[in-house]
């Protein structure tokens, strides 16, 4: 069965600092991994996804993530945080079956300090 | 144009009432989902329909009944509402068959049961 663990329910960084949000997965099949962002009172927006084409995945708003099979990780990074990055971030893994069910991590709330 | 829309955005009702949430997508997808996000922001799949056929039915009280009149619509009807049903309900859609296809989320419906 697939699962996702996000380390750190709250992360605070200064504007301009590196953003690192951690995600580890467990999957019995080659995983398909996603990062979604949720701004206050809004739905989820896809940041990026890993579909086995390339281990370093670039997404929107300057975010990227690297798939590391040996570490079962898919951490999200951004070189320089902006105030507008403050949001909840979710890592998710697809179950890989016909239903494409997404299993979400518990989320990480990113705060950006001026 | 809104890709995945939900109505209503807010729903406040009393215990014991019956209510419905509607979802529509104009992306041409053939699979739609309902997720529940609890007060701790945890997201969990409830149901999924593919071409009007139910393909995911997680452990959800049978007071919850999804209905899909066509591929573009998925409604959620809830009978005898309870306090614990208070949450944000998200509709999502995607293409079927390949797990690398991301899901597109609606803006959510915040249900408050008093």
mmCIF file of C-alpha atoms in Angstrom:
data_model
loop_
_atom_site.group_PDB
_atom_site.id
_atom_site.type_symbol
_atom_site.label_atom_id
_atom_site.label_comp_id
_atom_site.label_asym_id
_atom_site.label_seq_id
_atom_site.Cartn_x
_atom_site.Cartn_y
_atom_site.Cartn_z
ATOM 1 C CA UNK A 1 0.000 0.000 0.000
ATOM 2 C CA UNK A 2 1.103 3.523 -0.700
ATOM 3 C CA UNK A 3 1.666 6.178 1.954
ATOM 4 C CA UNK A 4 3.232 9.595 2.297
ATOM 5 C CA UNK A 5 4.924 11.227 5.266
ATOM 6 C CA UNK A 6 5.539 14.948 5.434
ATOM 7 C CA UNK A 7 8.047 15.909 8.095
ATOM 8 C CA UNK A 8 7.256 19.186 9.752
ATOM 9 C CA UNK A 9 3.672 20.364 9.955
ATOM 10 C CA UNK A 10 4.887 23.969 10.172
ATOM 11 C CA UNK A 11 7.886 25.503 8.455
ATOM 12 C CA UNK A 12 8.852 29.144 8.796
ATOM 13 C CA UNK A 13 11.407 30.889 6.606
ATOM 14 C CA UNK A 14 12.468 34.458 5.984
ATOM 15 C CA UNK A 15 11.691 36.142 2.705
ATOM 16 C CA UNK A 16 14.506 35.357 0.295
ATOM 17 C CA UNK A 17 15.605 32.226 2.161
ATOM 18 C CA UNK A 18 15.639 28.689 0.842
ATOM 19 C CA UNK A 19 12.409 26.737 1.140
ATOM 20 C CA UNK A 20 12.684 22.998 1.848
ATOM 21 C CA UNK A 21 9.566 20.928 2.462
ATOM 22 C CA UNK A 22 10.141 17.247 3.106
ATOM 23 C CA UNK A 23 8.176 14.316 1.741
ATOM 24 C CA UNK A 24 8.923 10.615 2.052
ATOM 25 C CA UNK A 25 6.849 7.981 0.388
ATOM 26 C CA UNK A 26 6.193 4.287 0.616
ATOM 27 C CA UNK A 27 5.044 2.440 -2.461
ATOM 28 C CA UNK A 28 4.952 -1.158 -3.589
ATOM 29 C CA UNK A 29 5.001 -0.076 -7.234
ATOM 30 C CA UNK A 30 6.951 2.652 -9.069
ATOM 31 C CA UNK A 31 5.413 5.767 -7.585
ATOM 32 C CA UNK A 32 3.776 8.729 -9.214
ATOM 33 C CA UNK A 33 4.262 11.690 -6.900
ATOM 34 C CA UNK A 34 2.661 15.096 -6.730
ATOM 35 C CA UNK A 35 3.009 18.338 -4.825
ATOM 36 C CA UNK A 36 -0.081 20.481 -4.432
ATOM 37 C CA UNK A 37 -0.430 23.926 -2.849
ATOM 38 C CA UNK A 38 -3.494 25.220 -1.045
ATOM 39 C CA UNK A 39 -3.851 28.945 -0.432
ATOM 40 C CA UNK A 40 -6.239 30.032 2.330
ATOM 41 C CA UNK A 41 -9.859 29.234 1.541
ATOM 42 C CA UNK A 42 -9.012 27.867 -1.890
ATOM 43 C CA UNK A 43 -8.777 24.525 -3.604
ATOM 44 C CA UNK A 44 -5.615 22.593 -4.353
ATOM 45 C CA UNK A 45 -3.366 23.632 -7.216
ATOM 46 C CA UNK A 46 -0.784 21.337 -8.745
ATOM 47 C CA UNK A 47 2.798 22.568 -8.284
ATOM 48 C CA UNK A 48 4.601 19.696 -9.976
ATOM 49 C CA UNK A 49 4.553 15.961 -10.527
ATOM 50 C CA UNK A 50 6.986 13.079 -10.911
ATOM 51 C CA UNK A 51 6.057 10.536 -13.544
ATOM 52 C CA UNK A 52 9.396 8.723 -13.986
ATOM 53 C CA UNK A 53 10.574 10.846 -16.919
ATOM 54 C CA UNK A 54 13.175 12.876 -15.001
ATOM 55 C CA UNK A 55 14.242 12.794 -11.368
ATOM 56 C CA UNK A 56 14.484 16.574 -11.065
ATOM 57 C CA UNK A 57 11.096 18.083 -11.692
ATOM 58 C CA UNK A 58 10.457 21.775 -12.182
ATOM 59 C CA UNK A 59 7.077 23.226 -11.372
ATOM 60 C CA UNK A 60 5.281 26.515 -11.232
ATOM 61 C CA UNK A 61 6.278 29.566 -9.187
ATOM 62 C CA UNK A 62 9.956 28.573 -9.085
ATOM 63 C CA UNK A 63 9.451 25.329 -7.155
ATOM 64 C CA UNK A 64 11.226 22.100 -7.954
ATOM 65 C CA UNK A 65 11.483 18.645 -6.448
ATOM 66 C CA UNK A 66 13.947 15.811 -6.755
ATOM 67 C CA UNK A 67 12.917 12.164 -6.758
ATOM 68 C CA UNK A 68 15.416 10.028 -4.841
ATOM 69 C CA UNK A 69 14.532 6.375 -4.995
ATOM 70 C CA UNK A 70 17.300 5.319 -2.594
ATOM 71 C CA UNK A 71 15.937 7.677 0.045
ATOM 72 C CA UNK A 72 12.252 7.241 -0.939
ATOM 73 C CA UNK A 73 12.016 11.009 -0.902
ATOM 74 C CA UNK A 74 10.480 13.738 -3.019
ATOM 75 C CA UNK A 75 11.395 16.970 -1.235
ATOM 76 C CA UNK A 76 10.122 20.308 -2.510
ATOM 77 C CA UNK A 77 12.492 23.266 -2.752
ATOM 78 C CA UNK A 78 12.555 26.867 -3.846
ATOM 79 C CA UNK A 79 15.778 28.910 -3.779
ATOM 80 C CA UNK A 80 14.232 32.136 -2.564
ATOM 81 C CA UNK A 81 10.969 32.410 -0.649
ATOM 82 C CA UNK A 82 8.448 35.076 -1.450
ATOM 83 C CA UNK A 83 5.681 36.319 0.797
ATOM 84 C CA UNK A 84 3.144 34.947 -1.680
ATOM 85 C CA UNK A 85 4.464 31.408 -1.079
ATOM 86 C CA UNK A 86 2.794 31.288 2.328
ATOM 87 C CA UNK A 87 0.319 28.427 2.038
ATOM 88 C CA UNK A 88 -0.316 24.782 2.901
ATOM 89 C CA UNK A 89 1.652 22.279 0.828
ATOM 90 C CA UNK A 90 0.608 18.684 0.279
ATOM 91 C CA UNK A 91 2.633 15.795 -1.050
ATOM 92 C CA UNK A 92 0.637 12.952 -2.593
ATOM 93 C CA UNK A 93 1.229 9.572 -4.179
ATOM 94 C CA UNK A 94 -0.999 7.857 -6.687
ATOM 95 C CA UNK A 95 -1.948 4.289 -5.890
ATOM 96 C CA UNK A 96 -0.960 3.402 -9.423
ATOM 97 C CA UNK A 97 -4.112 1.446 -10.038
ATOM 98 C CA UNK A 98 -6.941 2.045 -12.437
ATOM 99 C CA UNK A 99 -8.647 4.338 -9.951
ATOM 100 C CA UNK A 100 -5.721 6.799 -9.713
ATOM 101 C CA UNK A 101 -6.547 7.314 -6.074
ATOM 102 C CA UNK A 102 -4.369 9.974 -4.444
ATOM 103 C CA UNK A 103 -3.024 9.389 -0.960
ATOM 104 C CA UNK A 104 -2.077 12.658 0.670
ATOM 105 C CA UNK A 105 0.415 13.545 3.349
ATOM 106 C CA UNK A 106 -0.725 15.548 6.330
ATOM 107 C CA UNK A 107 0.447 18.823 4.838
ATOM 108 C CA UNK A 108 3.049 21.432 5.741
ATOM 109 C CA UNK A 109 2.076 24.992 6.501
ATOM 110 C CA UNK A 110 4.716 27.353 5.147
ATOM 111 C CA UNK A 111 5.019 30.754 6.785
ATOM 112 C CA UNK A 112 7.216 33.427 5.205
ATOM 113 C CA UNK A 113 8.505 36.152 7.488
ATOM 114 C CA UNK A 114 9.366 39.603 6.114
ATOM 115 C CA UNK B 1 -13.339 29.632 -17.544
ATOM 116 C CA UNK B 2 -13.629 27.654 -14.320
ATOM 117 C CA UNK B 3 -12.287 24.121 -14.770
ATOM 118 C CA UNK B 4 -13.877 22.437 -11.754
ATOM 119 C CA UNK B 5 -16.692 24.269 -10.030
ATOM 120 C CA UNK B 6 -18.651 23.460 -6.898
ATOM 121 C CA UNK B 7 -21.842 24.833 -5.446
ATOM 122 C CA UNK B 8 -22.419 26.039 -2.875
ATOM 123 C CA UNK B 9 -19.131 27.401 -1.550
ATOM 124 C CA UNK B 10 -20.480 27.607 1.979
ATOM 125 C CA UNK B 11 -23.199 25.507 3.547
ATOM 126 C CA UNK B 12 -24.438 25.980 7.095
ATOM 127 C CA UNK B 13 -27.129 23.645 8.312
ATOM 128 C CA UNK B 14 -28.499 21.947 11.391
ATOM 129 C CA UNK B 15 -28.032 18.396 12.546
ATOM 130 C CA UNK B 16 -30.456 15.964 11.005
ATOM 131 C CA UNK B 17 -30.935 17.888 7.785
ATOM 132 C CA UNK B 18 -30.255 16.563 4.283
ATOM 133 C CA UNK B 19 -28.059 18.554 1.918
ATOM 134 C CA UNK B 20 -26.420 18.246 -1.492
ATOM 135 C CA UNK B 21 -23.231 19.586 -3.020
ATOM 136 C CA UNK B 22 -22.856 19.844 -6.770
ATOM 137 C CA UNK B 23 -19.727 19.584 -8.873
ATOM 138 C CA UNK B 24 -19.139 20.212 -12.560
ATOM 139 C CA UNK B 25 -16.002 20.017 -14.680
ATOM 140 C CA UNK B 26 -15.456 21.349 -18.186
ATOM 141 C CA UNK B 27 -12.082 19.701 -18.794
ATOM 142 C CA UNK B 28 -13.400 16.713 -20.719
ATOM 143 C CA UNK B 29 -12.206 14.326 -17.994
ATOM 144 C CA UNK B 30 -13.886 10.981 -17.484
ATOM 145 C CA UNK B 31 -13.134 10.492 -13.786
ATOM 146 C CA UNK B 32 -14.343 12.557 -10.854
ATOM 147 C CA UNK B 33 -13.649 12.374 -7.134
ATOM 148 C CA UNK B 34 -14.914 13.582 -3.776
ATOM 149 C CA UNK B 35 -12.413 14.325 -1.012
ATOM 150 C CA UNK B 36 -13.036 15.370 2.571
ATOM 151 C CA UNK B 37 -10.645 17.758 4.329
ATOM 152 C CA UNK B 38 -11.043 17.775 8.080
ATOM 153 C CA UNK B 39 -10.276 20.532 10.555
ATOM 154 C CA UNK B 40 -6.615 19.450 10.680
ATOM 155 C CA UNK B 41 -6.389 19.858 6.908
ATOM 156 C CA UNK B 42 -6.104 16.100 6.335
ATOM 157 C CA UNK B 43 -7.394 15.108 2.892
ATOM 158 C CA UNK B 44 -9.024 11.750 2.295
ATOM 159 C CA UNK B 45 -10.699 10.250 -0.743
ATOM 160 C CA UNK B 46 -14.355 9.393 -0.350
ATOM 161 C CA UNK B 47 -15.668 8.385 -3.758
ATOM 162 C CA UNK B 48 -14.716 8.272 -7.395
ATOM 163 C CA UNK B 49 -16.698 7.814 -10.569
ATOM 164 C CA UNK B 50 -15.420 6.843 -13.974
ATOM 165 C CA UNK B 51 -17.821 7.335 -16.865
ATOM 166 C CA UNK B 52 -20.721 7.433 -14.402
ATOM 167 C CA UNK B 53 -19.623 4.187 -12.751
ATOM 168 C CA UNK B 54 -18.596 4.113 -9.081
ATOM 169 C CA UNK B 55 -14.983 2.907 -8.841
ATOM 170 C CA UNK B 56 -13.898 4.076 -5.387
ATOM 171 C CA UNK B 57 -16.064 3.824 -2.308
ATOM 172 C CA UNK B 58 -13.978 4.275 0.790
ATOM 173 C CA UNK B 59 -15.194 3.604 4.305
ATOM 174 C CA UNK B 60 -17.819 6.324 4.323
ATOM 175 C CA UNK B 61 -21.129 6.243 6.228
ATOM 176 C CA UNK B 62 -23.972 5.274 3.946
ATOM 177 C CA UNK B 63 -25.581 8.614 4.761
ATOM 178 C CA UNK B 64 -23.276 9.878 2.001
ATOM 179 C CA UNK B 65 -24.449 9.063 -1.492
ATOM 180 C CA UNK B 66 -22.690 10.237 -4.629
ATOM 181 C CA UNK B 67 -24.487 10.510 -7.942
ATOM 182 C CA UNK B 68 -23.031 11.074 -11.370
ATOM 183 C CA UNK B 69 -25.646 11.949 -14.001
ATOM 184 C CA UNK B 70 -22.957 12.256 -16.661
ATOM 185 C CA UNK B 71 -19.177 12.417 -17.014
ATOM 186 C CA UNK B 72 -19.064 16.145 -16.314
ATOM 187 C CA UNK B 73 -21.066 16.124 -13.108
ATOM 188 C CA UNK B 74 -20.696 14.505 -9.712
ATOM 189 C CA UNK B 75 -22.990 15.377 -6.844
ATOM 190 C CA UNK B 76 -22.782 14.455 -3.180
ATOM 191 C CA UNK B 77 -25.910 14.025 -1.127
ATOM 192 C CA UNK B 78 -25.684 13.757 2.635
ATOM 193 C CA UNK B 79 -28.578 12.532 4.771
ATOM 194 C CA UNK B 80 -29.141 13.110 8.465
ATOM 195 C CA UNK B 81 -26.192 15.437 8.880
ATOM 196 C CA UNK B 82 -24.071 15.086 12.005
ATOM 197 C CA UNK B 83 -21.659 17.452 13.732
ATOM 198 C CA UNK B 84 -18.742 15.317 12.568
ATOM 199 C CA UNK B 85 -19.655 15.927 8.940
ATOM 200 C CA UNK B 86 -18.412 19.493 9.277
ATOM 201 C CA UNK B 87 -15.469 19.763 6.885
ATOM 202 C CA UNK B 88 -14.419 21.107 3.525
ATOM 203 C CA UNK B 89 -15.460 18.865 0.650
ATOM 204 C CA UNK B 90 -13.447 18.995 -2.546
ATOM 205 C CA UNK B 91 -14.410 17.712 -5.927
ATOM 206 C CA UNK B 92 -11.662 16.773 -8.384
ATOM 207 C CA UNK B 93 -11.405 15.361 -11.881
ATOM 208 C CA UNK B 94 -8.808 13.687 -14.073
ATOM 209 C CA UNK B 95 -8.280 11.458 -17.071
ATOM 210 C CA UNK B 96 -8.472 7.782 -16.261
ATOM 211 C CA UNK B 97 -6.205 4.885 -16.931
ATOM 212 C CA UNK B 98 -2.816 6.431 -16.261
ATOM 213 C CA UNK B 99 -1.713 7.355 -12.727
ATOM 214 C CA UNK B 100 0.544 10.135 -13.941
ATOM 215 C CA UNK B 101 -2.468 12.205 -14.837
ATOM 216 C CA UNK B 102 -2.916 14.846 -12.183
ATOM 217 C CA UNK B 103 -6.206 15.649 -10.569
ATOM 218 C CA UNK B 104 -7.738 19.105 -10.868
ATOM 219 C CA UNK B 105 -9.525 20.346 -7.770
ATOM 220 C CA UNK B 106 -12.519 22.547 -7.294
ATOM 221 C CA UNK B 107 -12.571 25.449 -4.803
ATOM 222 C CA UNK B 108 -14.226 23.388 -2.087
ATOM 223 C CA UNK B 109 -17.482 23.528 -0.156
ATOM 224 C CA UNK B 110 -17.210 24.374 3.518
ATOM 225 C CA UNK B 111 -19.950 22.494 5.339
ATOM 226 C CA UNK B 112 -20.768 23.549 8.887
ATOM 227 C CA UNK B 113 -23.255 21.479 10.855
ATOM 228 C CA UNK B 114 -24.656 23.110 13.983
#
